[in-house]
Amino acid sequence: MLGESLQARAASAAEPDREQIGDLRGEDERLRAFADDLVCDGDAARPRVANVRNIHGAKVSHYTHRVATTAIERKLLLGGEWLETGDWLEVRSPYDGSLVGRVARGGSAEAQVAVDAAERAMAEPIPAHERAAILDRTARLVDERSEEIARTISAEAGKPMKAARIEAARAQSTFTMAAVEARKLAGDVVPMDASPAGAGKVAFTLRMPIGIVGAISPFNFPFNLVAHKVAPALAAGCAVVLKPASQTPLSALLLAELETEAGLPAGWLNVVVGPAAEVGDVLVEDERIALITFTGSSGVGWKLRERAARKRVNLELGNATPVIVGADADLDDVATRLAANAFSFAGQSCISVQRIYVERPAYDAFLERFVPRVEALVVGDPSADDTDVGPVISRDDRDRILEWVDEARSRGARILTGGELDGELLRPTVVADAPSDAKVSCEEVFGPLCTVAPYDSLDEAIALANGTRYGLQAGIFTSDVKAALRAAHELEFGGVTVNEAPTFRADQMPYGGVKDSGNTREGPAYAVREMTEERLVVLQL
Ligand code: NAP
């Protein structure tokens, strides 16, 4: 039976754990308490489970552990079975280091089992109408359990509930749109009599699933970005081997549970949580994986593509999002939108507003409106309903951002607000007059920081906005249609928003970047296109 060896390994390896864990309370796997062994405080907070480990040890080491009351335990989904591996990965809150849950830790063996299961699944294709029905049922389940999804996202990613609830709602839309794509997946008729060579023939194309999809997702949208990989793959008729971010596997496994509940047959979605390099190597090296869809940082993404030269490798990567504010824009509206979109989820969205260029006559008036709005944001516990800005994902990232602030300051930049800690959290930070080659001006900060600078001409503003290796989304606020259209043509980005923050995304949009930001477009219609191949059929009449 599938996974027998893993089960056996888990059974033998799990015994010592069980002794140490003691009696686990409750039967519900989704939400069972870890009993007092995992409910500790102060220095005693280290779980007394020998082989529970966190492969991001460094990322959470600074936190003092608080009393945990409940924690989630999840197994891996391989070939339709929920499997232990005998080894566990801890998930801790980026806010206070408390234990959120633990997940069975897989590696290359589990990844191979997952690919085998996906291969078996694809040997028995599911008709489009059934795939669509499964996706529709998943969308309904996402809606029904949206609060649980939002709580899970918030707990493991440190995302404020306001933003986590939006992510859950968006995931419902992602599944709904993917169901539409499953229903309309079709090829084209080729006009064969358009050339003498085609006379007497009829030809058309079929859209065939490309094969098994290997999906790698980041921590910052741990539910909806998994949905953006899994839902179109299923719509296209592809089985999936998913490796979620190690910091946030619980959301991905919850999504897998909903897929199973929606009736997805065994093997169509397999989830392996474990060391990135080990699982990644299997996805790169196993020839049965036809396509890798990766969302994450540029360095990792481009390296993967280099290593998987014979596969389709779709990359959704970072950005250093610019926005141009014309003097003719509605400054109150702009200030409100940009304060929200530079700092929501502590700036950890790939299209978080990072660089704001304001036409010089409006610069002071803009700052008078913008800075107080930034200072009014509520910084704190992500589980609280009124929090706007929570933690960044790790102490390393927090310290890196502080170093970048210091670098800008030492080169003449002024910190208009923030630039320091509020307890353990970074305060929303606005930096003025940073040199254009300072890190905060051209690299991806991925934190609660934005820069502001004046410009004198649209040419200059466009050049400043383009002065980065990234090209995901950019924005312009202006009432001048000509200026807006010029910017749309000349900004070297995958998307340009006009009179809306470039952080805007609706899930059916073609979303993706140019330059270092990637090489593809997501959004179910566009991802399905990537995940299928055209097969030509020619009939001699
Ligand atoms: P990351 O460190 O690159 O990790 C992304 C994923 O890649 C994780 O699952 C990670 O696993 C895995 N990974 C790391 N090294 C790997 C390797 N050698 N082989 C295979 N997989 C590997 O990125 P992140 O910090 O999670 O996410 C933030 C980045 O994602 C930012 O740059 C952001 O802009 C970008 N992003 C882009 C988009 C977009 O749509 N364009 C959307 C969201 C985020 P582990 O967690 O186990 O290390």
XYZ file of C-alpha atoms and ligand atoms in Angstrom:
589
model
C 0.000 0.000 0.000
C 1.150 3.510 -0.745
C 3.339 4.921 1.945
C 3.725 1.594 3.752
C 7.428 2.122 4.234
C 6.817 5.627 5.518
C 4.164 4.356 7.887
C 6.545 1.707 9.164
C 9.299 4.271 9.576
C 6.895 6.569 11.344
C 5.644 3.806 13.618
C 9.102 2.788 14.760
C 10.447 6.305 15.028
C 7.327 7.650 16.668
C 7.394 5.445 19.742
C 9.887 7.479 21.777
C 7.934 10.601 20.852
C 4.752 9.162 22.141
C 6.338 8.302 25.467
C 7.663 11.796 25.747
C 4.576 13.504 24.519
C 2.376 11.556 26.876
C -1.318 11.327 26.264
C -2.477 13.634 23.570
C -5.825 15.068 24.501
C -8.753 14.719 22.165
C -9.371 12.892 18.937
C -9.655 15.806 16.554
C -6.487 15.881 14.467
C -7.068 19.379 13.260
C -7.154 21.037 16.599
C -5.884 18.858 19.337
C -4.111 20.123 22.353
C -0.589 18.934 22.760
C -1.312 18.233 26.425
C 0.851 19.692 29.106
C 4.060 18.430 27.522
C 3.806 21.075 24.857
C 2.125 23.609 27.101
C 4.986 25.120 28.939
C 6.204 28.502 30.007
C 9.389 30.461 30.360
C 12.528 28.421 29.921
C 10.518 25.270 30.257
C 8.780 26.128 26.989
C 11.051 23.907 24.915
C 8.867 20.948 24.080
C 10.122 17.759 25.642
C 10.007 15.948 22.335
C 13.437 14.844 21.295
C 13.069 15.092 17.561
C 10.737 18.027 17.215
C 12.801 20.607 15.421
C 12.406 23.776 13.568
C 14.536 24.071 10.503
C 14.232 27.826 10.854
C 15.728 27.723 14.329
C 17.544 30.969 13.764
C 14.387 32.701 12.705
C 12.612 32.257 16.037
C 15.452 32.027 18.504
C 15.042 35.524 19.901
C 11.566 35.110 21.181
C 10.773 34.349 24.752
C 8.228 31.589 24.690
C 4.846 32.294 26.187
C 2.296 29.871 27.482
C 0.663 28.023 24.631
C -2.813 26.726 25.180
C -3.565 24.753 22.071
C -1.569 23.721 19.072
C -2.414 22.095 15.780
C -0.877 18.824 14.695
C -0.846 17.841 11.063
C 0.459 14.978 8.999
C 1.560 15.019 5.372
C -0.904 14.209 2.601
C 0.624 11.604 0.287
C -1.427 9.548 -2.138
C -4.652 10.337 -0.290
C -3.314 9.238 3.103
C -2.350 11.406 6.048
C 1.062 10.148 7.098
C 3.437 10.649 9.979
C 7.131 10.373 9.289
C 8.499 9.917 12.803
C 9.955 13.387 12.738
C 8.244 16.694 13.391
C 8.661 20.309 12.429
C 7.553 22.995 14.868
C 5.604 26.006 13.689
C 6.027 29.017 15.941
C 4.356 32.411 15.932
C 6.523 35.141 14.396
C 4.870 37.498 16.898
C 5.843 35.925 20.211
C 7.435 32.577 19.446
C 4.589 30.574 20.968
C 3.976 27.132 19.564
C 1.297 27.193 16.887
C 1.574 23.575 15.860
C 3.733 20.809 14.586
C 3.808 19.100 11.240
C 5.200 15.756 10.134
C 8.547 16.519 8.568
C 9.219 14.966 5.188
C 12.255 14.855 2.945
C 13.337 13.350 -0.335
C 11.755 9.933 0.411
C 8.358 11.529 0.989
C 8.782 13.715 -2.083
C 9.410 10.592 -4.182
C 6.319 8.920 -2.718
C 4.379 12.061 -3.608
C 5.566 11.991 -7.229
C 4.697 8.279 -7.506
C 1.216 9.012 -6.165
C 0.737 11.921 -8.563
C 1.796 9.729 -11.474
C -0.726 7.048 -10.518
C -3.430 9.685 -10.150
C -2.829 11.127 -13.603
C -3.131 7.671 -15.157
C -6.867 7.988 -14.487
C -7.833 11.456 -15.685
C -10.801 13.206 -14.075
C -13.281 14.714 -16.571
C -13.430 18.502 -16.669
C -16.945 18.729 -15.229
C -15.864 16.727 -12.165
C -12.709 18.787 -11.705
C -14.820 21.932 -11.884
C -17.310 20.548 -9.352
C -14.472 19.714 -6.933
C -13.089 23.241 -7.297
C -16.546 24.734 -6.721
C -17.036 22.594 -3.618
C -13.596 23.688 -2.364
C -14.609 27.326 -2.866
C -17.721 26.711 -0.758
C -15.680 25.029 1.986
C -13.195 27.914 1.975
C -16.131 30.252 2.499
C -17.651 28.127 5.272
C -14.356 27.819 7.132
C -12.952 31.245 6.321
C -12.536 32.304 9.952
C -10.545 29.149 10.779
C -8.415 29.733 7.670
C -7.782 33.355 8.659
C -6.847 32.342 12.227
C -4.398 29.749 10.897
C -2.790 32.234 8.499
C -2.548 34.829 11.246
C -1.072 32.449 13.811
C 1.679 30.970 11.667
C 2.547 33.975 9.451
C 1.929 36.728 12.019
C -0.505 38.335 9.570
C -3.009 40.724 11.176
C -6.537 39.293 11.154
C -7.780 42.152 8.948
C -5.424 41.030 6.185
C -5.789 37.310 6.925
C -9.577 37.524 6.449
C -9.043 39.220 3.096
C -6.647 36.453 2.074
C -9.207 33.775 2.952
C -11.917 35.564 0.944
C -9.580 35.911 -2.015
C -8.823 32.198 -1.959
C -12.508 31.479 -2.414
C -12.419 33.642 -5.517
C -9.292 31.835 -6.778
C -11.046 28.457 -6.577
C -14.219 29.836 -8.160
C -12.269 31.287 -11.088
C -10.331 28.041 -11.529
C -13.615 26.122 -11.738
C -14.665 28.421 -14.580
C -11.385 27.692 -16.382
C -11.832 23.935 -15.971
C -15.235 24.206 -17.668
C -13.988 26.199 -20.650
C -10.651 24.504 -21.266
C -10.575 24.010 -25.045
C -8.279 24.274 -28.041
C -8.674 26.138 -31.334
C -9.795 25.249 -34.817
C -6.981 25.765 -37.338
C -8.139 27.301 -40.657
C -6.562 24.600 -42.824
C -7.891 25.806 -46.171
C -6.103 29.129 -45.652
C -3.110 27.657 -47.497
C -2.933 25.220 -50.392
C -1.015 22.748 -48.197
C -4.016 22.393 -45.897
C -6.624 21.786 -48.567
C -8.807 18.771 -47.833
C -7.830 18.671 -44.186
C -9.404 19.720 -40.886
C -7.240 20.513 -37.880
C -7.779 21.551 -34.324
C -5.816 21.675 -31.078
C -6.492 19.935 -27.794
C -5.274 21.451 -24.529
C -3.556 18.584 -22.733
C -2.427 18.700 -19.099
C 1.314 19.321 -19.106
C 1.977 16.599 -16.496
C 2.739 16.598 -12.797
C 3.114 20.084 -11.349
C 5.703 20.709 -8.626
C 4.583 23.732 -6.600
C 6.719 25.725 -4.164
C 5.030 28.504 -2.183
C 6.200 31.333 0.118
C 5.260 32.243 3.688
C 3.529 35.551 3.048
C 0.234 34.366 1.495
C 0.311 30.819 2.823
C -3.251 29.973 1.772
C -4.106 32.006 -1.317
C -0.771 31.549 -3.064
C -1.074 27.813 -2.537
C -4.582 28.124 -4.023
C -3.057 29.959 -7.010
C -0.947 26.885 -7.741
C -3.236 24.021 -6.798
C -6.531 25.300 -8.251
C -5.324 26.005 -11.823
C -3.308 22.778 -11.870
C -6.432 20.794 -11.028
C -8.440 22.823 -13.537
C -5.844 21.900 -16.167
C -5.989 18.208 -15.199
C -2.560 18.088 -13.532
C -1.731 16.358 -10.252
C 0.327 18.407 -7.793
C 3.250 17.853 -5.449
C 3.277 20.881 -3.152
C 6.105 22.108 -0.947
C 4.826 24.965 1.212
C 7.104 27.343 3.125
C 8.421 25.710 6.293
C 7.313 28.685 8.400
C 3.691 28.329 7.231
C 2.764 24.734 6.381
C -0.450 24.646 8.420
C -2.454 26.791 5.989
C -1.356 24.605 3.056
C -2.319 21.425 4.893
C -5.671 22.951 5.837
C -6.232 23.692 2.150
C -5.335 20.077 1.348
C -7.866 18.919 3.915
C -10.568 21.021 2.242
C -9.667 19.600 -1.182
C -10.002 16.096 0.211
C -13.333 16.965 1.788
C -14.447 18.396 -1.556
C -13.933 14.960 -3.107
C -10.512 15.237 -4.750
C -9.405 11.648 -5.402
C -6.169 10.269 -3.924
C -2.868 11.434 -5.367
C -4.082 14.582 -7.112
C -2.711 16.793 -4.333
C 0.282 15.691 -2.281
C 1.853 17.944 0.332
C 5.439 17.491 1.503
C 6.728 19.753 4.264
C 10.459 19.609 4.852
C 13.880 21.002 4.037
C 13.688 23.124 0.910
C 16.809 21.780 -0.734
C 15.828 18.115 -0.262
C 12.281 18.451 -1.539
C 13.343 20.978 -4.170
C 15.992 18.573 -5.507
C 13.353 15.911 -6.128
C 11.141 18.391 -7.958
C 14.093 19.509 -10.074
C 15.576 16.083 -10.763
C 12.555 13.807 -11.189
C 11.728 13.808 -14.894
C 8.050 13.106 -14.189
C 7.649 16.643 -12.827
C 6.825 18.565 -16.001
C 6.458 22.040 -14.568
C 7.664 23.803 -11.454
C 5.598 26.748 -10.303
C 7.568 28.795 -7.780
C 6.633 31.879 -5.796
C 9.324 33.304 -3.558
C 12.548 35.251 -3.618
C 14.422 35.992 -6.831
C 17.693 34.313 -5.850
C 16.021 30.970 -5.145
C 13.674 31.180 -8.118
C 16.197 31.896 -10.850
C 18.553 29.240 -9.474
C 15.765 26.663 -9.673
C 15.112 27.611 -13.275
C 18.787 27.251 -14.129
C 18.851 23.800 -12.585
C 15.688 22.556 -14.265
C 16.586 23.499 -17.810
C 14.346 20.897 -19.457
C 11.219 21.746 -17.455
C 8.853 24.644 -17.657
C 9.724 26.722 -14.572
C 7.268 29.514 -13.797
C 8.578 32.179 -11.460
C 6.625 34.724 -9.399
C 9.281 36.732 -7.543
C 9.904 39.944 -5.635
C 9.573 43.655 -6.343
C 10.560 47.073 -4.997
C 7.180 48.587 -5.773
C 7.190 52.215 -6.960
C 4.319 54.652 -7.171
C 4.271 58.058 -8.854
C 2.027 60.777 -7.390
C 1.263 63.702 -9.717
C 0.596 67.152 -8.241
C -2.908 66.919 -9.748
C -3.835 63.805 -7.756
C -6.343 63.782 -4.896
C -3.731 63.874 -2.118
C -6.061 62.851 0.727
C -7.156 59.772 -1.172
C -3.581 58.941 -2.204
C -2.213 59.350 1.330
C -4.903 57.053 2.729
C -4.382 54.361 0.109
C -0.592 54.425 0.324
C -0.431 54.375 4.138
C -2.568 51.239 4.092
C -0.733 49.577 1.222
C 2.835 50.236 2.312
C 2.357 48.738 5.763
C -0.361 46.108 5.629
C 1.138 42.785 6.834
C 4.218 44.784 7.795
C 5.045 45.366 4.125
C 5.493 41.665 3.431
C 3.582 41.545 0.186
C 5.529 41.269 -3.038
C 3.682 44.401 -4.211
C 3.763 46.358 -0.988
C 4.236 50.054 -1.773
C 7.931 50.732 -1.175
C 9.021 53.798 -3.169
C 6.809 56.878 -3.419
C 7.755 59.636 -5.889
C 5.750 62.861 -5.545
C 5.737 65.776 -7.996
C 7.656 68.538 -6.239
C 4.867 71.184 -5.893
C 2.757 68.629 -3.986
C 5.562 67.001 -1.984
C 5.114 68.853 1.338
C 1.326 68.710 1.147
C 1.521 64.966 0.535
C 3.841 64.373 3.515
C 1.550 66.446 5.766
C -1.232 64.007 4.925
C 0.770 60.790 4.658
C 2.964 60.727 7.784
C 0.095 61.192 10.314
C -1.834 58.396 8.601
C 1.191 56.117 8.931
C 1.580 57.055 12.596
C -2.091 56.253 13.193
C -1.661 52.609 12.136
C -2.127 50.169 15.008
C 1.017 48.121 15.593
C 0.715 44.968 17.668
C -0.675 41.497 18.124
C -1.744 40.072 14.745
C -4.571 38.110 16.350
C -6.288 41.343 17.472
C -9.040 42.642 15.217
C -7.798 46.234 15.152
C -4.114 45.555 14.404
C -2.810 46.948 11.117
C 0.880 46.096 11.399
C 2.254 42.954 13.053
C 5.704 41.389 13.110
C 8.029 40.680 10.216
C 8.585 36.997 9.745
C 11.863 36.657 11.654
C 14.375 38.479 13.803
C 16.950 38.131 11.022
C 14.660 40.012 8.662
C 13.862 42.633 11.273
C 17.572 43.222 11.914
C 18.322 43.335 8.193
C 15.697 46.071 7.729
C 17.156 48.087 10.623
C 20.593 47.779 8.984
C 19.162 49.077 5.711
C 17.668 52.052 7.601
C 21.085 52.740 9.142
C 22.744 52.547 5.736
C 20.285 55.077 4.286
C 20.620 57.347 7.351
C 24.418 57.276 7.179
C 24.163 58.384 3.553
C 22.024 61.437 4.321
C 18.475 60.072 4.427
C 15.979 61.451 6.966
C 13.674 59.146 8.931
C 10.322 60.934 8.995
C 8.733 58.396 11.313
C 9.630 54.947 12.663
C 13.079 53.518 12.085
C 13.057 51.892 15.504
C 11.446 49.128 17.485
C 8.156 49.226 19.330
C 8.790 46.395 21.776
C 9.844 43.563 19.487
C 8.101 45.030 16.441
C 9.397 47.413 13.810
C 7.480 50.664 13.703
C 6.156 51.701 10.282
C 9.020 53.689 8.805
C 9.085 56.482 6.243
C 12.487 57.438 4.809
C 13.074 60.674 2.857
C 16.043 61.719 0.716
C 17.594 58.251 0.458
C 20.201 58.037 -2.351
C 18.818 56.196 -5.377
C 21.365 53.406 -4.950
C 20.703 52.899 -1.227
C 19.247 49.447 -0.512
C 15.899 50.896 0.586
C 15.647 52.659 -2.793
C 16.288 49.755 -5.135
C 16.235 46.391 -3.328
C 13.134 44.659 -1.985
C 12.723 45.674 1.687
C 9.873 43.247 2.432
C 9.130 45.058 5.652
C 7.197 48.045 7.054
C 9.232 50.724 5.307
C 8.718 53.071 2.390
C 10.761 55.858 0.887
C 9.502 59.250 -0.320
C 11.202 61.572 -2.803
C 10.197 64.557 -4.943
C 10.464 64.655 -8.760
C 10.320 67.485 -11.272
C 9.192 65.820 -14.517
C 7.344 62.674 -15.530
C 10.468 61.546 -17.384
C 12.427 61.718 -14.148
C 9.700 59.918 -12.178
C 9.531 57.075 -14.686
C 13.328 56.737 -14.701
C 13.368 56.605 -10.880
C 10.576 54.018 -10.801
C 12.370 51.867 -13.377
C 15.687 52.141 -11.487
C 15.499 48.677 -9.990
C 16.195 45.138 -11.144
C 12.567 44.298 -10.365
C 9.452 44.706 -12.487
C 6.286 43.291 -10.910
C 3.769 46.120 -10.429
C 3.963 49.922 -10.341
C 1.378 52.677 -9.977
C 0.607 56.265 -10.845
C -1.885 58.712 -9.333
C -2.876 61.530 -11.666
C -5.939 63.107 -13.226
C -4.053 63.540 -16.517
C -5.028 60.681 -18.841
C -2.076 61.313 -21.135
C 0.386 61.072 -18.245
C -1.292 57.874 -17.027
C -1.117 56.241 -20.437
C 2.483 57.297 -20.920
C 3.397 55.784 -17.593
C 1.523 52.594 -18.498
C 3.645 52.295 -21.638
C 6.989 53.261 -20.145
C 6.999 51.681 -16.693
C 8.854 48.388 -17.102
C 6.567 46.277 -14.953
C 4.149 43.378 -15.426
C 1.258 45.557 -14.237
C 0.548 49.279 -13.846
C -2.277 50.635 -11.681
C -3.748 54.097 -12.267
C -5.309 55.926 -9.308
C -5.025 52.772 -7.220
C -2.102 51.543 -5.144
C 0.045 49.035 -7.044
C -0.598 46.622 -4.166
C -3.999 45.963 -5.685
C -4.670 42.475 -6.945
C -7.860 40.675 -7.861
C -7.311 36.987 -8.329
C -8.518 36.685 -11.925
C -5.994 39.303 -13.111
C -2.897 38.262 -15.085
C -0.334 38.776 -12.378
C 3.415 38.483 -12.768
C 6.592 40.348 -13.506
C 9.381 41.165 -15.904
C 13.128 41.547 -15.275
C 14.103 39.900 -11.976
C 10.472 39.647 -10.858
C 9.652 36.567 -12.873
C 8.703 35.072 -16.196
C 5.039 34.143 -16.053
C 1.508 35.272 -15.223
C -0.684 33.812 -12.496
C -4.446 34.100 -12.210
C -6.336 30.907 -13.024
C -6.923 31.619 -16.729
C -3.243 32.402 -17.299
C -1.850 29.653 -15.075
C -4.063 27.043 -16.766
C -2.617 28.125 -20.094
C 0.886 27.538 -18.683
C -0.089 24.188 -17.213
C -1.436 22.767 -20.471
C 0.138 22.043 -23.817
C -1.427 22.317 -27.234
C -1.701 19.084 -29.144
C -2.441 19.420 -32.835
C -4.854 16.981 -34.469
C -4.984 16.879 -38.303
C -7.710 14.958 -40.133
C -7.498 14.063 -43.822
C -11.023 14.188 -45.210
P 11.867 32.119 -0.233
O 12.754 32.140 0.941
O 12.456 32.191 -1.586
O 10.994 30.780 -0.084
C 9.950 30.483 -0.972
C 9.786 28.978 -1.028
O 10.940 28.418 -1.642
C 9.663 28.311 0.340
O 8.769 27.226 0.252
C 11.080 27.816 0.580
O 11.141 26.724 1.464
C 11.449 27.380 -0.837
N 12.873 27.243 -1.072
C 13.906 27.903 -0.495
N 15.075 27.444 -0.989
C 14.772 26.479 -1.891
C 15.539 25.618 -2.734
N 16.874 25.667 -2.754
N 14.883 24.725 -3.534
C 13.550 24.673 -3.514
N 12.771 25.442 -2.744
C 13.366 26.354 -1.960
O 10.774 33.283 -0.149
P 9.875 33.707 1.091
O 10.734 34.420 2.069
O 9.046 32.567 1.565
O 8.878 34.719 0.377
C 9.175 36.044 0.169
C 9.538 36.327 -1.266
O 8.504 35.875 -2.123
C 9.660 37.806 -1.528
O 10.764 38.041 -2.363
C 8.364 38.143 -2.243
O 8.414 39.285 -3.043
C 8.151 36.902 -3.038
N 6.744 36.782 -3.417
C 6.403 36.951 -4.728
C 5.070 36.875 -5.113
C 4.648 37.022 -6.540
O 3.531 36.624 -6.867
N 5.455 37.575 -7.417
C 4.099 36.638 -4.150
C 4.494 36.475 -2.822
C 5.823 36.544 -2.469
P 11.513 26.916 3.036
O 10.443 27.765 3.598
O 11.517 25.532 3.538
O 12.859 27.594 3.070
